[in-house]
Short mmCIF file of C-alpha atoms and ligand atoms in Angstrom, two decimals:
data_model
loop_
_atom_site.label_atom_id
_atom_site.label_comp_id
_atom_site.label_asym_id
_atom_site.label_seq_id
_atom_site.Cartn_x
_atom_site.Cartn_y
_atom_site.Cartn_z
CA MET A 2 138.26 91.90 112.44
CA ARG A 3 136.37 88.77 113.36
CA THR A 4 133.57 86.87 111.63
CA GLN A 5 132.02 83.43 111.82
CA VAL A 6 132.61 82.46 108.17
CA ALA A 7 135.19 84.07 105.89
CA ILE A 8 134.14 83.49 102.29
CA ILE A 9 136.83 83.75 99.62
CA GLY A 10 135.40 84.73 96.21
CA ALA A 11 132.31 86.71 95.20
CA GLY A 12 131.21 84.53 92.29
CA PRO A 13 127.84 82.77 92.45
CA SER A 14 129.10 80.30 95.10
CA GLY A 15 130.45 82.88 97.54
CA LEU A 16 127.54 85.28 97.11
CA LEU A 17 124.87 82.62 97.48
CA LEU A 18 126.58 81.19 100.55
CA GLY A 19 126.78 84.67 102.06
CA GLN A 20 123.08 85.18 101.47
CA LEU A 21 121.97 81.81 102.89
CA LEU A 22 124.11 82.35 106.00
CA HIS A 23 122.81 85.89 106.42
CA LYS A 24 119.24 84.59 106.29
CA ALA A 25 120.13 82.20 109.12
CA GLY A 26 121.68 84.96 111.22
CA ILE A 27 125.27 83.81 110.71
CA ASP A 28 127.91 86.45 110.20
CA ALA A 29 130.04 86.16 107.06
CA VAL A 30 132.48 88.43 105.24
CA ILE A 31 133.44 88.03 101.57
CA VAL A 32 136.93 88.73 100.21
CA GLU A 33 137.14 89.03 96.40
CA ARG A 34 140.22 89.66 94.29
CA GLN A 35 138.45 91.49 91.46
CA SER A 36 136.08 94.46 91.36
CA GLY A 37 132.32 93.90 91.34
CA GLU A 38 132.09 95.19 87.75
CA TYR A 39 134.75 92.73 86.62
CA VAL A 40 132.88 89.82 88.21
CA LEU A 41 129.68 90.93 86.45
CA GLY A 42 131.48 91.28 83.13
CA ARG A 43 132.32 87.58 82.88
CA ILE A 44 129.88 85.86 80.55
CA ARG A 45 129.06 82.37 81.74
CA ALA A 46 126.31 79.82 81.27
CA GLY A 47 122.69 80.45 82.04
CA ILE A 48 120.63 77.34 82.67
CA LEU A 49 119.21 76.89 86.17
CA GLU A 50 117.95 73.56 87.39
CA GLN A 51 114.77 73.58 89.47
CA VAL A 52 116.87 72.94 92.57
CA THR A 53 118.97 76.04 91.86
CA ALA A 54 115.91 78.19 91.20
CA ASP A 55 114.44 76.99 94.52
CA LEU A 56 117.67 77.92 96.29
CA LEU A 57 117.51 81.44 94.92
CA ASP A 58 114.00 81.67 96.34
CA GLU A 59 115.22 80.36 99.66
CA ALA A 60 117.95 83.00 99.65
CA GLY A 61 115.30 85.65 98.95
CA VAL A 62 116.71 86.65 95.57
CA GLY A 63 114.40 84.81 93.18
CA ALA A 64 111.94 87.57 92.27
CA ARG A 65 113.62 88.85 89.09
CA MET A 66 114.44 85.33 87.94
CA HIS A 67 110.72 84.49 88.12
CA ARG A 68 109.84 87.66 86.21
CA GLU A 69 112.50 87.56 83.53
CA GLY A 70 113.72 83.96 83.37
CA LEU A 71 112.42 81.72 80.60
CA VAL A 72 111.08 78.33 81.66
CA HIS A 73 112.09 75.63 79.19
CA GLU A 74 110.40 72.26 79.00
CA GLY A 75 112.62 70.75 76.35
CA ILE A 76 115.86 70.91 74.38
CA GLU A 77 116.59 70.02 70.79
CA LEU A 78 119.39 67.79 69.58
CA LEU A 79 120.40 68.33 65.96
CA VAL A 80 122.19 65.24 64.73
CA HIS A 81 123.86 65.54 61.32
CA GLY A 82 120.98 67.66 60.03
CA THR A 83 118.03 65.96 61.74
CA ARG A 84 116.27 67.51 64.73
CA HIS A 85 115.05 65.57 67.73
CA ARG A 86 113.27 67.19 70.64
CA VAL A 87 113.93 65.88 74.12
CA ASP A 88 110.83 66.60 76.19
CA LEU A 89 112.52 67.31 79.51
CA HIS A 90 109.24 67.85 81.31
CA LYS A 91 107.72 64.59 80.16
CA TYR A 92 110.75 62.36 80.56
CA SER A 93 111.96 63.76 83.88
CA GLY A 94 108.58 63.39 85.54
CA GLY A 95 107.57 67.04 85.46
CA SER A 96 110.78 69.06 85.86
CA THR A 97 111.85 72.06 83.81
CA VAL A 98 114.89 74.38 83.65
CA VAL A 99 115.05 78.18 83.73
CA VAL A 100 117.10 80.22 81.29
CA TYR A 101 118.57 83.04 83.39
CA GLY A 102 122.11 84.29 82.86
CA GLN A 103 124.77 83.87 85.52
CA THR A 104 125.45 87.60 85.20
CA GLU A 105 121.87 88.41 86.20
CA LEU A 106 121.90 85.94 89.06
CA THR A 107 125.20 87.39 90.31
CA ARG A 108 123.80 90.91 90.08
CA ASP A 109 120.72 89.92 92.11
CA LEU A 110 122.92 88.40 94.80
CA MET A 111 125.23 91.45 94.86
CA ASP A 112 122.25 93.80 95.15
CA ALA A 113 120.78 91.78 98.02
CA ARG A 114 124.14 91.79 99.79
CA ALA A 115 124.58 95.53 99.38
CA GLY A 116 120.97 96.13 100.44
CA ALA A 117 121.53 94.20 103.67
CA GLY A 118 124.70 96.19 104.35
CA LEU A 119 126.92 93.08 104.43
CA THR A 120 130.70 93.43 104.16
CA THR A 121 132.48 92.50 100.94
CA PHE A 122 136.09 93.45 100.32
CA TYR A 123 136.50 93.81 96.56
CA GLU A 124 139.89 94.23 94.84
CA ALA A 125 141.69 92.44 97.66
CA GLU A 126 145.32 91.67 96.87
CA GLN A 127 147.62 88.92 98.14
CA VAL A 128 144.78 86.97 99.70
CA GLN A 129 146.09 84.19 101.94
CA VAL A 130 144.30 81.64 104.13
CA GLY A 131 145.74 79.80 107.13
CA GLY A 132 145.13 78.15 110.46
CA PHE A 133 142.38 75.89 109.11
CA ASP A 134 143.94 72.77 110.58
CA GLY A 135 143.43 74.13 114.08
CA ASN A 136 140.66 76.09 115.72
CA ALA A 137 141.76 79.54 114.61
CA PRO A 138 141.51 79.97 110.85
CA PHE A 139 142.34 83.38 109.39
CA VAL A 140 142.49 85.27 106.12
CA THR A 141 144.96 88.03 105.34
CA PHE A 142 145.01 90.41 102.36
CA ARG A 143 145.85 93.92 101.28
CA GLY A 144 142.69 96.00 100.91
CA LYS A 145 141.81 98.34 98.04
CA ASP A 146 143.03 101.21 100.23
CA GLY A 147 146.44 99.54 100.58
CA ARG A 148 145.93 98.54 104.21
CA GLU A 149 146.91 95.08 105.42
CA GLN A 150 143.87 93.27 106.79
CA ARG A 151 143.35 90.17 108.87
CA ILE A 152 140.06 88.36 109.42
CA ASP A 153 139.86 85.76 112.19
CA CYS A 154 137.02 83.30 111.76
CA ASP A 155 135.55 79.93 112.70
CA PHE A 156 135.49 78.61 109.13
CA ILE A 157 136.83 79.49 105.70
CA ALA A 158 134.68 78.84 102.62
CA GLY A 159 136.83 78.49 99.50
CA CYS A 160 134.47 79.82 96.82
CA ASP A 161 137.33 81.25 94.78
CA GLY A 162 136.97 79.28 91.58
CA TYR A 163 139.40 77.14 89.63
CA HIS A 164 142.33 79.57 89.95
CA GLY A 165 141.73 80.41 93.60
CA VAL A 166 144.06 80.45 96.58
CA CYS A 167 142.11 78.07 98.84
CA ARG A 168 142.66 74.81 96.99
CA ALA A 169 146.27 75.87 96.37
CA SER A 170 146.79 76.31 100.14
CA VAL A 171 146.10 72.65 100.90
CA PRO A 172 149.26 70.51 101.24
CA LYS A 173 149.66 68.37 98.09
CA ASP A 174 149.69 65.09 100.00
CA ARG A 175 146.21 65.72 101.40
CA ILE A 176 144.37 66.36 98.16
CA ARG A 177 143.82 64.21 95.10
CA GLU A 178 143.10 65.71 91.69
CA TYR A 179 141.26 64.03 88.83
CA GLU A 180 141.47 65.78 85.50
CA LYS A 181 140.62 65.39 81.83
CA VAL A 182 141.33 68.10 79.28
CA TYR A 183 139.41 67.91 76.00
CA PRO A 184 141.14 68.44 72.65
CA PHE A 185 139.01 71.47 71.70
CA GLY A 186 137.46 74.62 73.11
CA TRP A 187 134.18 76.53 72.78
CA LEU A 188 134.11 79.83 70.96
CA GLY A 189 131.17 81.78 72.40
CA LEU A 190 129.39 84.80 70.94
CA LEU A 191 126.79 86.97 72.66
CA SER A 192 124.57 89.22 70.56
CA ASP A 193 121.46 91.34 70.88
CA THR A 194 119.53 89.30 68.36
CA PRO A 195 116.43 87.14 68.91
CA PRO A 196 117.24 83.46 69.54
CA VAL A 197 117.12 81.23 66.48
CA SER A 198 114.63 78.90 68.16
CA GLU A 199 112.43 78.80 71.25
CA GLU A 200 114.47 76.07 72.85
CA LEU A 201 118.21 75.41 73.02
CA ILE A 202 119.68 73.49 70.08
CA TYR A 203 122.68 71.22 70.74
CA ALA A 204 124.14 70.30 67.35
CA ASN A 205 126.39 67.39 66.49
CA SER A 206 127.60 68.17 62.96
CA ALA A 207 130.40 66.78 60.85
CA ARG A 208 132.08 70.21 61.14
CA GLY A 209 131.97 70.08 64.93
CA PHE A 210 129.60 70.83 67.78
CA ALA A 211 127.46 73.97 67.94
CA LEU A 212 125.05 75.28 70.56
CA CYS A 213 122.29 77.83 70.12
CA SER A 214 121.39 79.27 73.49
CA MET A 215 119.88 82.50 74.75
CA ARG A 216 119.67 84.94 77.62
CA SER A 217 116.24 86.43 76.77
CA HIS A 218 113.87 86.88 73.82
CA THR A 219 116.21 89.54 72.46
CA ARG A 220 119.67 88.28 73.43
CA SER A 221 121.32 85.13 72.07
CA ARG A 222 124.37 83.11 73.02
CA TYR A 223 125.97 80.80 70.47
CA TYR A 224 128.94 78.46 70.71
CA LEU A 225 131.14 76.62 68.22
CA GLN A 226 133.56 73.80 68.88
CA VAL A 227 137.00 75.08 67.77
CA PRO A 228 140.55 73.70 67.90
CA LEU A 229 142.45 74.72 71.02
CA THR A 230 145.01 76.40 68.79
CA ASP A 231 142.44 78.92 67.48
CA ASN A 232 142.75 82.52 68.57
CA VAL A 233 139.61 84.55 69.17
CA LYS A 234 141.18 87.50 67.31
CA ASP A 235 141.15 85.46 64.13
CA TRP A 236 137.38 84.92 64.35
CA SER A 237 135.49 87.85 62.87
CA ASP A 238 131.76 88.02 63.63
CA ASP A 239 131.05 87.17 60.00
CA ALA A 240 133.28 84.11 60.13
CA PHE A 241 131.46 82.98 63.28
CA TRP A 242 127.99 83.35 61.75
CA ASP A 243 129.09 81.63 58.52
CA GLU A 244 130.47 78.65 60.42
CA LEU A 245 127.42 78.44 62.68
CA ARG A 246 125.13 78.33 59.64
CA LEU A 247 127.12 75.43 58.24
CA ARG A 248 126.58 73.45 61.42
CA LEU A 249 122.78 74.01 61.59
CA ASP A 250 119.83 72.71 59.56
CA ASP A 251 117.82 74.59 56.90
CA LYS A 252 115.13 75.63 59.37
CA ALA A 253 117.65 77.22 61.73
CA ARG A 254 119.66 78.75 58.89
CA GLU A 255 116.53 80.49 57.65
CA SER A 256 115.51 81.90 61.01
CA LEU A 257 119.00 82.83 62.23
CA VAL A 258 119.27 86.56 62.87
CA THR A 259 122.85 87.75 63.03
CA GLY A 260 124.29 90.94 64.47
CA PRO A 261 127.41 92.42 66.01
CA SER A 262 128.94 90.51 68.92
CA LEU A 263 128.73 91.99 72.41
CA GLU A 264 131.31 89.48 73.59
CA LYS A 265 133.36 86.73 72.00
CA SER A 266 135.73 84.39 73.79
CA ILE A 267 137.22 80.91 73.68
CA ALA A 268 137.00 78.64 76.72
CA PRO A 269 138.82 75.31 77.05
CA LEU A 270 136.82 72.26 78.13
CA ARG A 271 137.86 70.40 81.25
CA SER A 272 136.60 67.78 83.67
CA PHE A 273 138.23 68.28 87.06
CA VAL A 274 137.48 67.15 90.61
CA VAL A 275 139.46 67.26 93.84
CA GLU A 276 138.88 64.98 96.78
CA PRO A 277 138.12 65.68 99.54
CA LEU A 278 136.36 69.06 99.64
CA ARG A 279 137.01 69.69 103.34
CA PHE A 280 140.33 70.24 105.11
CA GLY A 281 139.76 70.89 108.79
CA ARG A 282 138.00 74.25 108.91
CA LEU A 283 138.42 74.98 105.20
CA PHE A 284 135.74 73.95 102.69
CA LEU A 285 135.91 74.10 98.90
CA ALA A 286 132.69 74.86 97.00
CA GLY A 287 131.85 75.41 93.32
CA ASP A 288 134.59 75.76 90.72
CA ALA A 289 137.25 75.72 93.47
CA GLY A 290 136.55 72.02 93.87
CA HIS A 291 135.37 70.88 90.45
CA ILE A 292 134.98 71.90 86.82
CA VAL A 293 132.67 70.34 84.24
CA PRO A 294 132.71 70.86 80.48
CA PRO A 295 129.76 73.20 79.77
CA THR A 296 127.83 70.78 77.54
CA GLY A 297 125.54 69.62 80.35
CA ALA A 298 125.06 73.16 81.78
CA LYS A 299 125.98 71.84 85.20
CA GLY A 300 128.74 74.21 86.50
CA LEU A 301 126.54 76.82 88.10
CA ASN A 302 124.05 74.25 89.37
CA LEU A 303 126.73 72.18 91.08
CA ALA A 304 128.10 75.32 92.69
CA ALA A 305 124.63 76.12 94.03
CA THR A 306 124.08 72.67 95.52
CA ASP A 307 127.56 72.59 97.14
CA VAL A 308 126.63 75.88 98.76
CA LYS A 309 123.28 74.53 99.93
CA TYR A 310 124.99 71.58 101.62
CA LEU A 311 127.66 73.86 103.10
CA SER A 312 125.23 76.45 104.43
CA ALA A 313 123.08 73.69 105.99
CA ALA A 314 126.16 72.18 107.63
CA LEU A 315 127.35 75.52 109.01
CA ILE A 316 123.88 76.44 110.25
CA GLU A 317 123.68 73.07 112.00
CA TYR A 318 127.08 73.73 113.58
CA PHE A 319 126.30 77.22 114.85
CA LYS A 320 122.70 76.61 115.89
CA GLU A 321 122.86 73.06 117.21
CA ARG A 322 126.56 72.66 117.93
CA SER A 323 126.47 69.53 115.76
CA GLU A 324 129.41 68.63 113.52
CA ALA A 325 127.48 65.96 111.61
CA GLY A 326 126.83 68.23 108.61
CA ILE A 327 130.37 69.48 108.25
CA ASP A 328 131.70 65.95 108.66
CA HIS A 329 129.52 64.76 105.77
CA TYR A 330 129.95 67.81 103.56
CA SER A 331 132.63 66.41 101.29
CA GLU A 332 131.06 63.01 100.77
CA ARG A 333 127.61 64.49 100.20
CA CYS A 334 128.82 66.94 97.59
CA LEU A 335 131.13 64.53 95.83
CA ARG A 336 128.45 61.97 95.14
CA ARG A 337 126.40 64.62 93.37
CA VAL A 338 129.48 66.11 91.72
CA TRP A 339 130.56 62.81 90.22
CA ARG A 340 127.08 62.16 88.84
CA ALA A 341 127.15 65.55 87.10
CA GLU A 342 130.74 65.05 85.99
CA ARG A 343 129.80 61.76 84.39
CA PHE A 344 126.83 63.26 82.55
CA SER A 345 128.83 66.27 81.36
CA TRP A 346 131.68 64.10 80.09
CA TRP A 347 129.28 61.68 78.40
CA PHE A 348 127.20 64.39 76.71
CA THR A 349 130.40 66.13 75.58
CA SER A 350 131.72 62.85 74.13
CA LEU A 351 128.44 62.24 72.33
CA MET A 352 128.11 65.65 70.67
CA HIS A 353 131.62 66.80 69.64
CA GLN A 354 134.00 65.77 66.89
CA PHE A 355 137.08 64.00 68.26
CA PRO A 356 139.70 64.18 65.50
CA ASP A 357 141.72 61.27 66.94
CA ASP A 358 138.74 58.90 66.92
CA GLY A 359 138.37 59.04 63.14
CA PRO A 360 135.26 58.11 61.13
CA ILE A 361 134.42 55.12 63.34
CA GLY A 362 134.12 57.48 66.32
CA THR A 363 131.43 59.42 64.44
CA LYS A 364 129.60 56.20 63.55
CA PHE A 365 129.59 55.13 67.20
CA GLN A 366 128.13 58.52 68.19
CA LEU A 367 125.42 58.32 65.56
CA ALA A 368 124.47 54.79 66.59
CA GLU A 369 124.30 55.79 70.24
CA LEU A 370 122.18 58.86 69.45
CA ASP A 371 119.92 56.71 67.25
CA TYR A 372 119.40 54.38 70.19
CA LEU A 373 118.91 57.11 72.80
CA LEU A 374 116.52 59.29 70.81
CA ASN A 375 114.33 56.35 69.85
CA SER A 376 114.05 54.79 73.27
CA GLU A 377 112.03 55.82 76.31
CA ALA A 378 114.92 54.77 78.53
CA GLY A 379 117.38 56.83 76.50
CA LEU A 380 115.21 59.94 76.52
CA ARG A 381 114.58 59.57 80.22
CA SER A 382 118.30 59.24 80.87
CA ILE A 383 119.06 62.49 79.03
CA ALA A 384 116.13 64.35 80.59
CA GLU A 385 116.72 63.25 84.18
CA ASN A 386 120.36 64.20 84.06
CA TYR A 387 119.82 67.48 82.23
CA VAL A 388 117.18 68.77 84.67
CA GLY A 389 119.38 67.61 87.55
CA LEU A 390 119.12 65.45 90.60
CA PRO A 391 116.97 66.32 93.61
CA LEU A 392 118.87 67.81 96.55
CA ASP A 393 118.27 64.82 98.78
CA PHE A 394 119.52 62.42 96.12
CA ALA A 395 122.54 61.41 98.19
CA GLU A 396 120.49 60.54 101.26
CA GLY A 397 120.35 56.79 101.44
CA ARG A 398 119.75 55.99 97.78
N1 APR B 8 141.16 85.74 96.44
C1 APR B 8 139.88 86.23 96.39
N2 APR B 8 139.03 85.94 95.39
C2 APR B 8 139.48 85.13 94.41
C3 APR B 8 140.78 84.60 94.41
C4 APR B 8 141.63 84.93 95.48
N3 APR B 8 142.88 84.48 95.53
N4 APR B 8 140.92 83.83 93.31
C5 APR B 8 139.77 83.89 92.65
N5 APR B 8 138.89 84.68 93.30
C6 APR B 8 137.50 85.02 92.91
C7 APR B 8 137.34 85.22 91.41
O1 APR B 8 137.72 86.53 91.02
C8 APR B 8 135.86 84.96 91.23
O2 APR B 8 135.09 86.15 91.34
O3 APR B 8 136.64 83.96 93.21
C9 APR B 8 135.50 84.03 92.38
C10 APR B 8 135.14 82.64 91.89
O4 APR B 8 133.98 82.72 91.10
P1 APR B 8 133.65 81.68 89.92
O5 APR B 8 134.89 81.38 89.16
O6 APR B 8 132.48 82.20 89.21
O7 APR B 8 133.29 80.32 90.70
P2 APR B 8 131.99 79.93 91.52
O8 APR B 8 131.47 81.07 92.33
O9 APR B 8 132.29 78.63 92.18
O10 APR B 8 130.88 79.72 90.42
C11 APR B 8 130.78 78.58 89.65
O11 APR B 8 130.72 79.94 87.77
O12 APR B 8 132.73 79.58 86.69
C12 APR B 8 131.38 79.42 86.62
O13 APR B 8 130.92 77.55 85.29
C13 APR B 8 131.07 78.00 86.58
O14 APR B 8 128.87 78.47 86.48
C14 APR B 8 129.86 77.99 87.34
C15 APR B 8 130.04 78.95 88.43
C1 PHB B 9 124.75 79.21 77.77
O1 PHB B 9 123.66 79.73 77.53
O2 PHB B 9 125.77 79.89 77.91
C2 PHB B 9 124.83 77.73 77.86
C3 PHB B 9 123.67 76.98 77.82
C4 PHB B 9 123.73 75.61 77.89
C5 PHB B 9 124.95 74.99 78.00
C6 PHB B 9 126.12 75.73 78.06
C7 PHB B 9 126.05 77.11 77.98
O3 PHB B 9 125.00 73.63 78.04
#
């Protein structure tokens, strides 16, 4: 078969790209290695920047997010037992974030795709991409029915995440990787219990970082910093709740409602970027090109803005026969990516315990937090970065 854009991966990046292209009348097919249910079963972050929420509207899939998403105007930082609120709205000049789970967003995009009758090959095996250096890129795979398939296309969009085939198909001498692996992971727990607080609480405690997040007024998501050597099987729900309590303050301890976990998993923390993000007629977008530690809630938002830049570039190419957008894609994304990478690394460094840094490392953190949380400039710096940069940030600034 033939299409204009072959999209590899049906995560948020691939699905959003498919939707934006569809809206513009550009033909795209998605090839995904897993089943749709599997993709929806992965529990990921859930904070949308204003720019991401606007993109969902632009893609025509924002209705449920507006109905069910929770608009947050602030976050709380709990520093060794003392709470500080960061007024995001005030210090970012009027921006907010929306709490809306990646699972819900993915479901909305999948429903829209199915409703429009667009082609997605789920459970594709042995996916391979080729020909992107010339004018005839193609994708081959074995379909769910066992048949060998080939898709010829004008462009390939590598939206296949960190473990995908697209980045791996680029010759090593044409791609540069930057990576930092952190000496701990996040143990996450999802439960049908009301959130402990109205806003998210990011806690720096002597026992390690903790995060109190939520998906709705009745569903909570909590995280604990844990050693990389920990195994999720060794963490009972009770052990999780006990440890969380120890990392919170009295107010949170009193209002914490516990319950059975719906999901529990450990994720490593990583900063990772490849340069460039374009190789001839192959583009990398989202986790395929970069990973951030989750502390700044930037992963999903960066994926969305990559996809915005990519869809605009492809639309420009097909409608105006201009290559300006695709030529600037990599540079445009990377500037934004590095800004988010820096914030995510910095916020991670500020809020976690680093065993190798010893007691002086903790003192440095506390002094920096003392400065930041008592200074207009510090609060503005946190707020501006947390709510995210405007889409046109890279244009001539
Ligand atoms: N062939 C086809 N599909 C593949 C292949 C392959 N070889 N390898 C991976 N995939 C699929 C995965 O199964 C997954 O569904 O690509 C999809 C990539 O989705 P994500 O990992 O969710 O990445 P992305 O869409 O860029 O979304 C980024 O998701 O991972 C979070 O924190 C991240 O929130 C951010 C967002
Ligand atoms: C989440 O709700 O899963 C979440 C929220 C904020 C983060 C990371 C994860 O920074």
